[in-house]
Short mmCIF file of C-alpha atoms in Angstrom, two decimals:
data_model
loop_
_atom_site.label_atom_id
_atom_site.label_comp_id
_atom_site.label_asym_id
_atom_site.label_seq_id
_atom_site.Cartn_x
_atom_site.Cartn_y
_atom_site.Cartn_z
CA UNK A 1 2.33 26.12 0.54
CA UNK A 2 -0.34 23.77 2.00
CA UNK A 3 -2.18 22.10 0.52
CA UNK A 4 -6.54 22.35 0.04
CA UNK A 5 -9.38 20.62 0.08
CA UNK A 6 -9.06 18.95 -3.09
CA UNK A 7 -13.06 16.82 -3.14
CA UNK A 8 -13.31 18.66 -6.61
CA UNK A 9 -10.94 16.26 -8.19
CA UNK A 10 -13.41 13.72 -6.91
CA UNK A 11 -16.82 12.73 -7.91
CA UNK A 12 -18.31 12.52 -4.29
CA UNK A 13 -21.80 13.01 -3.14
CA UNK A 14 -22.52 15.62 -0.93
CA UNK A 15 -24.34 13.66 2.20
CA UNK A 16 -21.63 11.29 1.99
CA UNK A 17 -18.63 11.02 4.22
CA UNK A 18 -16.11 8.77 2.86
CA UNK A 19 -13.14 8.04 5.73
CA UNK A 20 -12.19 4.17 4.37
CA UNK A 21 -9.81 5.14 1.64
CA UNK A 22 -7.61 2.25 3.63
CA UNK A 23 -10.73 -0.25 2.20
CA UNK A 24 -11.04 1.80 -1.83
CA UNK A 25 -10.11 4.74 -2.86
CA UNK A 26 -12.41 6.87 -4.87
CA UNK A 27 -11.28 7.77 -8.69
CA UNK A 28 -10.34 11.40 -9.43
CA UNK A 29 -12.85 12.47 -12.28
CA UNK A 30 -9.40 12.25 -14.20
CA UNK A 31 -8.88 8.56 -13.98
CA UNK A 32 -12.91 7.68 -14.72
CA UNK A 33 -11.90 9.85 -17.59
CA UNK A 34 -9.12 8.01 -18.56
CA UNK A 35 -10.89 4.58 -18.07
CA UNK A 36 -14.06 6.19 -20.42
CA UNK A 37 -11.95 6.55 -23.11
CA UNK A 38 -10.15 3.78 -22.88
CA UNK A 39 -12.65 1.39 -22.89
CA UNK A 40 -13.98 3.21 -26.07
CA UNK A 41 -10.78 2.74 -27.74
CA UNK A 42 -11.13 -0.65 -27.57
CA UNK A 43 -14.15 -0.70 -29.11
CA UNK A 44 -12.30 -0.23 -32.85
CA UNK A 45 -9.60 -2.54 -32.54
CA UNK A 46 -8.43 -1.21 -35.52
CA UNK A 47 -6.53 1.95 -34.08
CA UNK A 48 -4.81 -0.46 -31.17
CA UNK A 49 -1.60 -0.05 -32.59
CA UNK A 50 1.06 -2.05 -31.27
CA UNK A 51 2.93 0.26 -29.59
CA UNK A 52 0.78 0.84 -27.31
CA UNK A 53 0.86 -2.25 -25.26
CA UNK A 54 4.78 -1.21 -24.64
CA UNK A 55 4.58 2.95 -24.15
CA UNK A 56 2.55 3.53 -21.32
CA UNK A 57 3.89 1.20 -19.54
CA UNK A 58 7.11 3.31 -20.23
CA UNK A 59 5.62 5.88 -18.58
CA UNK A 60 3.79 4.08 -16.39
CA UNK A 61 6.51 2.35 -14.07
CA UNK A 62 8.70 5.71 -14.49
CA UNK A 63 5.92 7.60 -12.81
CA UNK A 64 5.85 5.03 -10.03
CA UNK A 65 10.26 5.22 -10.05
CA UNK A 66 9.54 8.57 -9.68
CA UNK A 67 6.97 8.17 -6.71
CA UNK A 68 9.14 6.47 -4.78
CA UNK A 69 12.14 7.97 -5.47
CA UNK A 70 13.84 5.24 -7.40
CA UNK A 71 16.87 5.82 -10.14
CA UNK A 72 15.66 3.51 -12.59
CA UNK A 73 11.84 2.09 -13.68
CA UNK A 74 13.37 -0.95 -14.40
CA UNK A 75 13.33 -2.51 -11.28
CA UNK A 76 9.79 -1.56 -11.87
CA UNK A 77 7.13 -4.60 -12.46
CA UNK A 78 3.41 -4.25 -13.03
CA UNK A 79 1.77 -7.07 -11.18
CA UNK A 80 -2.10 -7.54 -10.47
CA UNK A 81 -2.17 -7.48 -6.86
CA UNK A 82 0.33 -7.82 -4.05
CA UNK A 83 0.00 -11.00 -3.16
CA UNK A 84 0.78 -11.71 -6.55
CA UNK A 85 3.92 -9.44 -5.98
CA UNK A 86 5.28 -11.60 -2.38
CA UNK A 87 4.45 -14.87 -4.15
CA UNK A 88 7.24 -13.53 -7.26
CA UNK A 89 10.08 -12.46 -4.32
CA UNK A 90 9.26 -15.67 -2.41
CA UNK A 91 9.51 -18.07 -5.43
CA UNK A 92 13.02 -16.59 -5.99
CA UNK A 93 14.50 -16.67 -1.58
CA UNK A 94 16.48 -19.86 -0.75
CA UNK A 95 16.12 -19.98 2.79
CA UNK A 96 18.21 -22.59 4.79
CA UNK A 97 16.78 -25.26 7.24
CA UNK A 98 16.41 -23.03 10.81
CA UNK A 99 16.18 -19.48 9.10
CA UNK A 100 13.81 -16.88 10.94
CA UNK A 101 11.70 -15.34 8.59
CA UNK A 102 10.20 -11.99 11.05
CA UNK A 103 6.76 -10.40 10.17
CA UNK A 104 4.76 -8.41 13.03
CA UNK A 105 1.94 -8.98 14.81
CA UNK A 106 -1.66 -9.51 13.38
CA UNK A 107 0.29 -8.98 9.62
CA UNK A 108 -2.37 -8.75 6.79
CA UNK A 109 -3.59 -12.30 5.38
CA UNK A 110 -1.86 -11.82 1.69
CA UNK A 111 1.56 -10.73 3.82
CA UNK A 112 1.85 -13.92 6.01
CA UNK A 113 0.52 -16.88 3.52
CA UNK A 114 2.79 -16.33 1.46
CA UNK A 115 5.86 -16.79 4.02
CA UNK A 116 3.95 -19.58 5.84
CA UNK A 117 4.87 -21.44 2.99
CA UNK A 118 8.34 -20.59 2.59
CA UNK A 119 8.58 -21.65 5.58
CA UNK A 120 7.47 -24.91 5.52
CA UNK A 121 9.37 -25.62 1.90
CA UNK A 122 12.49 -24.90 3.59
CA UNK A 123 11.90 -25.87 7.39
CA UNK A 124 12.24 -22.46 8.38
CA UNK A 125 10.41 -20.28 11.71
CA UNK A 126 7.98 -17.74 11.48
CA UNK A 127 9.29 -15.64 14.20
CA UNK A 128 5.86 -12.46 15.00
CA UNK A 129 7.16 -9.36 16.57
CA UNK A 130 4.22 -8.81 19.22
CA UNK A 131 2.44 -5.62 19.75
CA UNK A 132 3.20 -4.60 23.39
CA UNK A 133 -0.12 -5.02 26.05
CA UNK A 134 0.94 -1.55 26.72
CA UNK A 135 -1.46 1.58 25.89
CA UNK A 136 1.38 3.94 26.84
CA UNK A 137 4.09 4.19 24.96
CA UNK A 138 3.00 0.92 22.69
CA UNK A 139 4.56 2.51 19.61
CA UNK A 140 7.82 2.94 20.88
CA UNK A 141 7.63 -0.24 22.49
CA UNK A 142 6.76 -2.10 19.26
CA UNK A 143 9.45 -0.77 17.37
CA UNK A 144 11.77 -1.81 20.17
CA UNK A 145 10.27 -5.09 19.58
CA UNK A 146 10.65 -5.48 16.04
CA UNK A 147 14.67 -4.37 15.85
CA UNK A 148 15.18 -6.32 19.13
CA UNK A 149 13.74 -9.62 16.89
CA UNK A 150 16.84 -8.95 14.32
CA UNK A 151 19.32 -11.34 14.51
CA UNK A 152 21.83 -13.91 12.57
CA UNK A 153 19.14 -16.64 12.39
CA UNK A 154 16.96 -13.54 10.71
CA UNK A 155 16.51 -14.45 6.86
CA UNK A 156 13.76 -12.15 6.01
CA UNK A 157 12.35 -8.85 7.33
CA UNK A 158 8.88 -8.66 5.69
CA UNK A 159 5.88 -6.11 7.23
CA UNK A 160 4.20 -2.78 5.91
CA UNK A 161 5.19 0.93 6.48
CA UNK A 162 2.51 1.47 9.13
CA UNK A 163 -0.37 -1.18 10.55
CA UNK A 164 -2.50 -1.40 8.38
CA UNK A 165 -5.65 -1.91 11.06
CA UNK A 166 -4.64 0.55 13.73
CA UNK A 167 -2.29 2.72 11.74
CA UNK A 168 0.79 1.96 14.40
CA UNK A 169 3.72 3.40 12.45
CA UNK A 170 7.04 1.66 12.10
CA UNK A 171 10.42 2.99 11.71
CA UNK A 172 11.60 1.20 8.91
CA UNK A 173 15.28 3.85 8.74
CA UNK A 174 16.16 1.89 12.03
CA UNK A 175 15.21 -2.12 11.04
CA UNK A 176 17.19 -1.51 7.96
CA UNK A 177 20.74 -0.76 9.22
CA UNK A 178 20.04 -3.67 11.33
CA UNK A 179 18.58 -6.00 8.06
CA UNK A 180 22.01 -4.59 6.67
CA UNK A 181 24.17 -6.05 9.79
CA UNK A 182 22.89 -9.05 9.63
CA UNK A 183 22.26 -9.41 6.15
CA UNK A 184 18.46 -9.94 5.99
CA UNK A 185 16.62 -9.14 3.21
CA UNK A 186 13.47 -6.59 3.58
CA UNK A 187 10.75 -6.73 2.20
CA UNK A 188 8.28 -3.79 3.17
CA UNK A 189 4.02 -3.78 1.45
CA UNK A 190 3.57 -0.46 0.56
CA UNK A 191 0.36 -0.36 0.18
CA UNK A 192 -0.88 1.36 3.18
CA UNK A 193 1.01 4.19 2.76
CA UNK A 194 3.06 4.68 -0.16
CA UNK A 195 1.35 7.81 -1.70
CA UNK A 196 0.44 8.65 1.06
CA UNK A 197 3.58 8.66 3.51
CA UNK A 198 6.79 9.31 2.03
CA UNK A 199 8.87 6.63 1.09
CA UNK A 200 12.70 6.36 -0.93
CA UNK A 201 13.63 3.78 -2.34
CA UNK A 202 17.09 5.32 -2.09
CA UNK A 203 17.45 5.97 1.31
CA UNK A 204 15.81 2.79 2.19
CA UNK A 205 17.14 -0.03 0.63
CA UNK A 206 14.16 -2.77 0.56
CA UNK A 207 15.28 -5.52 -1.64
CA UNK A 208 11.07 -5.23 -2.37
CA UNK A 209 8.88 -2.67 -2.34
CA UNK A 210 5.30 -4.51 -3.25
CA UNK A 211 1.97 -1.98 -3.51
CA UNK A 212 -1.74 -2.17 -4.00
CA UNK A 213 -2.80 0.04 -6.58
CA UNK A 214 -6.40 0.89 -5.48
CA UNK A 215 -5.76 2.69 -2.51
CA UNK A 216 -3.50 5.64 -1.28
CA UNK A 217 -2.92 5.52 -5.32
CA UNK A 218 -5.96 5.66 -6.99
CA UNK A 219 -5.77 2.78 -9.61
CA UNK A 220 -8.47 0.33 -10.35
CA UNK A 221 -8.52 -1.99 -7.85
CA UNK A 222 -6.91 -5.62 -10.22
CA UNK A 223 -4.13 -3.21 -10.44
CA UNK A 224 -0.39 -3.49 -8.12
CA UNK A 225 2.81 -2.29 -8.55
CA UNK A 226 6.61 -4.08 -7.66
CA UNK A 227 10.07 -2.53 -6.87
CA UNK A 228 12.49 -5.04 -7.00
CA UNK A 229 16.11 -4.84 -5.77
CA UNK A 230 19.26 -6.60 -6.99
CA UNK A 231 18.45 -9.87 -4.89
CA UNK A 232 16.02 -10.35 -7.63
CA UNK A 233 18.36 -8.96 -11.31
CA UNK A 234 18.36 -12.70 -12.31
CA UNK A 235 15.26 -14.33 -10.48
CA UNK A 236 12.93 -16.63 -12.05
CA UNK A 237 9.13 -15.06 -12.73
CA UNK A 238 5.84 -16.64 -11.71
CA UNK A 239 4.64 -17.10 -15.32
CA UNK A 240 6.00 -17.12 -18.82
CA UNK A 241 5.13 -14.04 -20.87
CA UNK A 242 6.13 -12.72 -24.21
CA UNK A 243 6.23 -9.22 -23.87
CA UNK A 244 8.75 -9.30 -20.98
CA UNK A 245 11.28 -10.76 -23.19
CA UNK A 246 13.91 -8.99 -25.10
CA UNK A 247 12.70 -7.56 -28.42
CA UNK A 248 9.02 -8.65 -27.41
CA UNK A 249 8.26 -4.98 -29.33
CA UNK A 250 8.78 -6.50 -32.77
CA UNK A 251 5.72 -8.64 -32.85
CA UNK A 252 6.35 -10.02 -36.25
CA UNK A 253 9.55 -11.96 -35.17
CA UNK A 254 7.81 -13.39 -31.86
CA UNK A 255 8.54 -17.09 -33.20
CA UNK A 256 12.48 -15.86 -32.83
CA UNK A 257 12.07 -16.92 -28.96
CA UNK A 258 14.05 -15.38 -26.81
CA UNK A 259 16.69 -16.99 -23.53
CA UNK A 260 16.83 -13.00 -22.04
CA UNK A 261 14.16 -11.39 -21.03
CA UNK A 262 13.93 -7.92 -20.50
CA UNK A 263 16.51 -5.94 -18.21
CA UNK A 264 16.10 -6.77 -14.48
CA UNK A 265 12.22 -6.40 -12.92
CA UNK A 266 11.00 -6.74 -16.61
CA UNK A 267 10.78 -10.16 -16.22
CA UNK A 268 8.19 -10.14 -13.33
CA UNK A 269 5.88 -7.86 -14.87
CA UNK A 270 2.29 -9.56 -14.82
CA UNK A 271 1.02 -11.53 -18.42
CA UNK A 272 -0.49 -8.65 -20.50
CA UNK A 273 0.04 -5.60 -18.30
CA UNK A 274 -0.22 -3.80 -20.77
CA UNK A 275 -3.42 -3.72 -20.94
CA UNK A 276 -4.43 0.29 -22.36
CA UNK A 277 -7.45 0.36 -19.94
CA UNK A 278 -5.68 0.05 -16.82
CA UNK A 279 -2.61 1.58 -17.36
CA UNK A 280 -4.45 4.84 -18.96
CA UNK A 281 -5.77 5.34 -16.00
CA UNK A 282 -3.19 4.48 -13.31
CA UNK A 283 -1.08 6.98 -15.56
CA UNK A 284 -3.92 9.59 -15.10
CA UNK A 285 -3.57 8.80 -10.95
CA UNK A 286 -0.05 8.77 -10.51
CA UNK A 287 -0.08 11.67 -12.19
CA UNK A 288 -2.36 13.94 -9.86
CA UNK A 289 -0.69 11.92 -6.75
CA UNK A 290 2.73 13.13 -8.11
CA UNK A 291 1.69 17.56 -7.69
CA UNK A 292 0.82 16.24 -4.09
CA UNK A 293 3.64 16.07 -1.71
CA UNK A 294 3.40 13.03 1.36
CA UNK A 295 4.46 15.34 3.80
CA UNK A 296 2.02 18.02 3.10
CA UNK A 297 -0.50 15.30 2.38
CA UNK A 298 -0.45 14.14 6.76
CA UNK A 299 0.26 17.32 7.43
CA UNK A 300 -3.19 18.35 5.87
CA UNK A 301 -4.75 14.70 7.25
CA UNK A 302 -3.43 15.78 11.30
CA UNK A 303 -5.49 19.45 11.14
CA UNK A 304 -8.69 17.40 10.44
CA UNK A 305 -8.24 15.09 12.71
CA UNK A 306 -7.19 16.57 15.26
CA UNK A 307 -10.27 18.60 17.92
CA UNK A 308 -11.71 14.31 17.00
CA UNK A 309 -8.95 12.50 18.31
CA UNK A 310 -8.60 14.66 21.32
CA UNK A 311 -12.03 14.46 21.64
CA UNK A 312 -12.12 10.58 21.78
CA UNK A 313 -9.53 10.13 23.81
CA UNK A 314 -10.85 12.12 26.70
CA UNK A 315 -13.57 9.87 26.67
CA UNK A 316 -11.99 6.84 27.07
CA UNK A 317 -11.19 5.54 23.64
CA UNK A 318 -7.35 4.62 22.47
CA UNK A 319 -5.86 5.77 19.44
CA UNK A 320 -1.77 4.99 19.48
CA UNK A 321 0.54 8.39 20.62
CA UNK A 322 0.94 11.00 17.78
CA UNK A 323 3.89 9.88 16.84
CA UNK A 324 4.06 6.91 16.84
CA UNK A 325 1.37 6.88 14.42
CA UNK A 326 0.04 7.67 10.48
CA UNK A 327 -1.91 10.71 9.86
CA UNK A 328 -3.90 9.43 6.93
CA UNK A 329 -4.82 6.41 8.81
CA UNK A 330 -5.64 5.51 12.52
CA UNK A 331 -7.54 2.59 14.40
CA UNK A 332 -10.08 3.52 17.93
CA UNK A 333 -10.28 1.10 20.38
CA UNK A 334 -13.46 1.63 22.45
CA UNK A 335 -14.12 1.74 25.58
CA UNK A 336 -15.37 -1.93 26.93
CA UNK A 337 -18.67 -0.87 27.68
CA UNK A 338 -19.13 -0.04 23.73
CA UNK A 339 -21.11 -1.35 21.82
CA UNK A 340 -20.04 -1.17 18.62
CA UNK A 341 -23.20 -2.94 16.37
CA UNK A 342 -25.20 0.77 17.81
CA UNK A 343 -21.30 2.37 16.41
CA UNK A 344 -22.30 0.94 13.32
CA UNK A 345 -25.62 1.35 13.33
CA UNK A 346 -25.28 5.08 13.79
CA UNK A 347 -22.75 5.42 11.11
CA UNK A 348 -24.72 3.97 9.27
CA UNK A 349 -27.58 6.04 9.04
CA UNK A 350 -25.22 8.92 9.02
CA UNK A 351 -23.97 7.69 5.74
CA UNK A 352 -20.18 7.66 6.94
CA UNK A 353 -18.30 5.25 5.90
CA UNK A 354 -15.04 3.37 8.18
CA UNK A 355 -13.05 0.25 7.86
CA UNK A 356 -13.85 -2.43 10.82
CA UNK A 357 -10.58 -4.43 11.32
CA UNK A 358 -10.08 -6.55 14.08
CA UNK A 359 -10.39 -4.33 17.60
CA UNK A 360 -10.78 -1.46 15.77
CA UNK A 361 -12.38 0.67 14.21
CA UNK A 362 -10.15 1.61 11.55
CA UNK A 363 -10.48 5.51 9.94
CA UNK A 364 -9.24 6.81 6.60
CA UNK A 365 -9.09 10.01 5.37
CA UNK A 366 -7.67 12.17 2.62
CA UNK A 367 -7.79 15.38 0.35
CA UNK A 368 -11.14 15.70 -0.60
CA UNK A 369 -11.89 15.13 3.01
CA UNK A 370 -12.85 17.63 5.96
CA UNK A 371 -12.83 18.96 9.47
CA UNK A 372 -16.67 19.31 8.95
CA UNK A 373 -16.94 15.29 8.11
CA UNK A 374 -14.34 14.35 11.49
CA UNK A 375 -17.19 17.46 13.43
CA UNK A 376 -19.82 14.74 12.48
CA UNK A 377 -18.26 12.13 12.95
CA UNK A 378 -17.69 13.28 16.71
CA UNK A 379 -21.26 13.46 16.78
CA UNK A 380 -21.84 9.69 16.32
CA UNK A 381 -19.32 9.15 18.60
CA UNK A 382 -19.93 10.24 21.56
CA UNK A 383 -23.87 10.32 21.44
CA UNK A 384 -23.23 6.01 21.43
CA UNK A 385 -19.98 6.37 24.34
CA UNK A 386 -21.47 8.91 26.90
#
């Protein structure tokens, strides 16, 4: 059964057209309720038991593991941000002089600076897989550029499932296969895809997957997730957090200092990751998200955007071809004669919220949006372009 509009699960006012989930998601009502409930719980700290710092974390990790099809929740770490997760990854990679780190052109800054530092540390090289200077077959050619850039020198490949600004879809399965041939680490930023696009750790076998929690995973700002593969099983965390050590649940024995961490990725959790306020909000978010099928989310987003995209292409706007773009997030390049400030002012007047990233007007939608939202958006664009 196909998904239908789910706006009733959100507290979005009538008259607001929100097409900017790629920047910040609205909360489910259930997430808001979980947050309010646990904020009130903090007002009565005498009712907070030791188990509150541990049991919900296990539940949360199991939910995220289920979402990304990872078979062991102990490979999931609760972290505060993508930059924290990527820094953890880079902190545990050793390179040789002359090794290459492969990135895609115009990658999000948090997924660039960390690799620049690592390259400088080991006198390695950043190699950029550039996007083709063409409007036809751009996604296809860009994927070919990425695959052609992988060689015996490639030590690390770090990228997203889609391009964060224009929605270009990358063939992670083919990239994983070539990375394996060349013994390259494959680090995926799932921030703009996991939750809205199908993703399987079992199929893609990433060495690490890092995801922001406040976009397509509907959690609060300041939460993120990391999956760490076997390469990182014995790594060094960024900080020494008491709760990541073996037997830390025994609060009366904390000064019996432990040399061992909890198994696998538990060592990489941020300090105070047991925050019951954030944890309960994240649990509520993932519980709802797992009721949906990412394939059906893509189908729904395609159904409400198709007419809009067709009409914009007819007046000279450039949008990645359907086969090589995500349906929940895509960028629009405007014709040269169009005044972008005029577009911004018109959308602001109509209370339509989008993003502006580089040369793109970025549109990101979900199940709370409707075809009528895009009919309204179409009128705004056409009035400024024609």
